[in-house]
């Protein structure tokens, strides 16, 4: 059966462009790195004692209902990594969705997965008004006013969203600013 | 009094509390930096950040390949952009990278868990190409010269296999069993198992497979037709153990197969003919952090390779040419070979990151190889009596290599790699292989790469040391093949899970070695240039669909001003669709363009072909069971790989439709 390569190329191109809307998915390795790194950053907040009453750090992971699998996976990774606690603090991780995240008590920090701009900004607005860190899965969500994200490339980079710093008004210990990259 | 006491106590405690925060948090900051370093290391080691490395790389995970029904390393290589497969003597598979010299066997290197397994006799690694994907964690293929390892010099490419037993991403090795059943009585079973405590870990893998395959042959060079014996009996057993800074890894393998298309490209009617390669190695390692910024690695290894062949190379009643004139052999002629290679190898390497923005690797690598056995026997009376002789001129090959490379981060966006490797041989001209590469991340979506590499391939023993002319002859003072490669790459990251990669290259090949001449003598046969480009596209759609597509084009000359035995254009693609959490279906399409011939070969070009594979995959996450059913070459396309001139006039017909069932269970 001789099939010309141009037909094969055409077939593949048709498959690509007839596909449904593209959305983003989650890199297991990046989730693993974030599960390890994000909680440590929480401890660098100078005012942590106010946000972690009775030495209990609470992290709430917010996602769409479609991404609950990734959110749950991230929760498992954090719980596994910090099963003996986070520093001298107890650690509690919740998973919720954009629709109902306010039903949970105010958390020490939020990790927000992919979501629409409106839904996302409800979380960043709520968290920033209470001076709580919002970590985003992707630094591309800095446009939605998350505060911190990270990327693993040839090195590991932690990014701080310059345009959101004043909004959150969170003070980190000085050494933190030596580690991270400030971007807009 | 109480109030005064409380105020004093508070004033005394306040600085302590504030100070406590300052003390505890810097410790956490240090742990944070350690984490960042660790994830950078894992990302580099496991090629998570492959797009930012100064190479053109394709990386494939076992899970991805398994979902597609891809079950062997050989099959996985057929998906790589710009890689074509051809057939050498005794049916061995020879991957061809970017059309580069299709008649040279060892232009690419196969590295299994950091150990180079190319043999010295031919330069090939066919004995490991049936390794099941179920045993492999990841396959990384570098296209172009150089290698991910400073001490390995690929000529046209290098293939790095990381087995599950040598998992390097910091996660535990899963215990796993796997079984495969398929057409032509194909059966395979194996396992991966591990044990770990704080300081000690050990992991092991094993597979055993048999395959009773025959492929039709219309005519061989003596005018005989029939079936070529492709049966296979293959096992592989590997162990990786680590105790603190010490490690040991070893592998025992034996691949016995039918004589296929024969040692000298004639079809044998004797079904007892066989070709057996037993390849075993063991390597002891030591890795120690001398300081925070300096790591030392030591390794010491031994590899043995036993090659055994029985092949009826001349059929009954055929006429052969001898120095005394033509002779008729009424009982044909058998050829038996026993060739043993013994290799000791050593390496010491320092990895230094003490200088700001520099990551320096330097070391010494050496090996000593001898022809422990090189006996050939021939018989013209159905193996009643034999004439014995040495197949090879006894010339041990010793090599030492000095290498250094420095990856310099000029800025957060731009890094440069500068390296050089100097290899001194006891029997081949010494070679220096410089390399310079630049990676520029214009922004997080656009990455540019430029690479210049000079590399070489040392002649194999059969190209240099055949003791007497038979089907092939060799040239004692043969020179290494050399290449100057110029590569440009561009990566466009469309979003988190989709990208387009485009690269173009120019290869200036010199002193190419092949035996495409009337006397079948391996010799340096001139220079040639190749150029081309490759495009890769990958996207995941709504977590349910994954599409991958690559297109490669190569033009120029690879053999005496011709472009022979390799396709100008190839297209490879796959599509995976998840029906739900348990079921997925997938399809693979591969198009390989027609292939030209060398100038004196007047046959028509080898036809292009398109192959389609379909797979259905069931995954039970809670029970950790995977079942895959795949139909390969679903339209039963008859297709051919090229045969050398004056051997099999109708080329090598390949396998038609086949079915494969795979079961995997993790514990």
CSV table of C-alpha atoms in Angstrom, one decimal, chain B residues 55 148-151 359-363 403-407 417-420 435:
chain,number,residue,atom,x,y,z
B,55,UNK,CA,21.9,19.2,22.4
B,148,UNK,CA,25.1,13.7,27.1
B,149,UNK,CA,28.1,12.1,28.9
B,150,UNK,CA,31.4,13.9,28.5
B,151,UNK,CA,33.3,10.7,28.1
B,359,UNK,CA,29.7,23.8,35.7
B,360,UNK,CA,33.0,22.0,34.8
B,361,UNK,CA,33.5,18.3,34.1
B,362,UNK,CA,36.9,17.0,33.6
B,363,UNK,CA,38.3,13.5,33.7
B,403,UNK,CA,38.2,15.4,28.5
B,404,UNK,CA,37.0,18.7,29.9
B,405,UNK,CA,33.8,20.7,29.3
B,406,UNK,CA,32.5,23.8,30.9
B,407,UNK,CA,28.9,24.9,30.9
B,417,UNK,CA,29.2,25.0,26.6
B,418,UNK,CA,32.9,24.6,25.6
B,419,UNK,CA,34.5,21.3,25.7
B,420,UNK,CA,37.3,19.2,24.2
B,435,UNK,CA,32.7,21.3,20.9
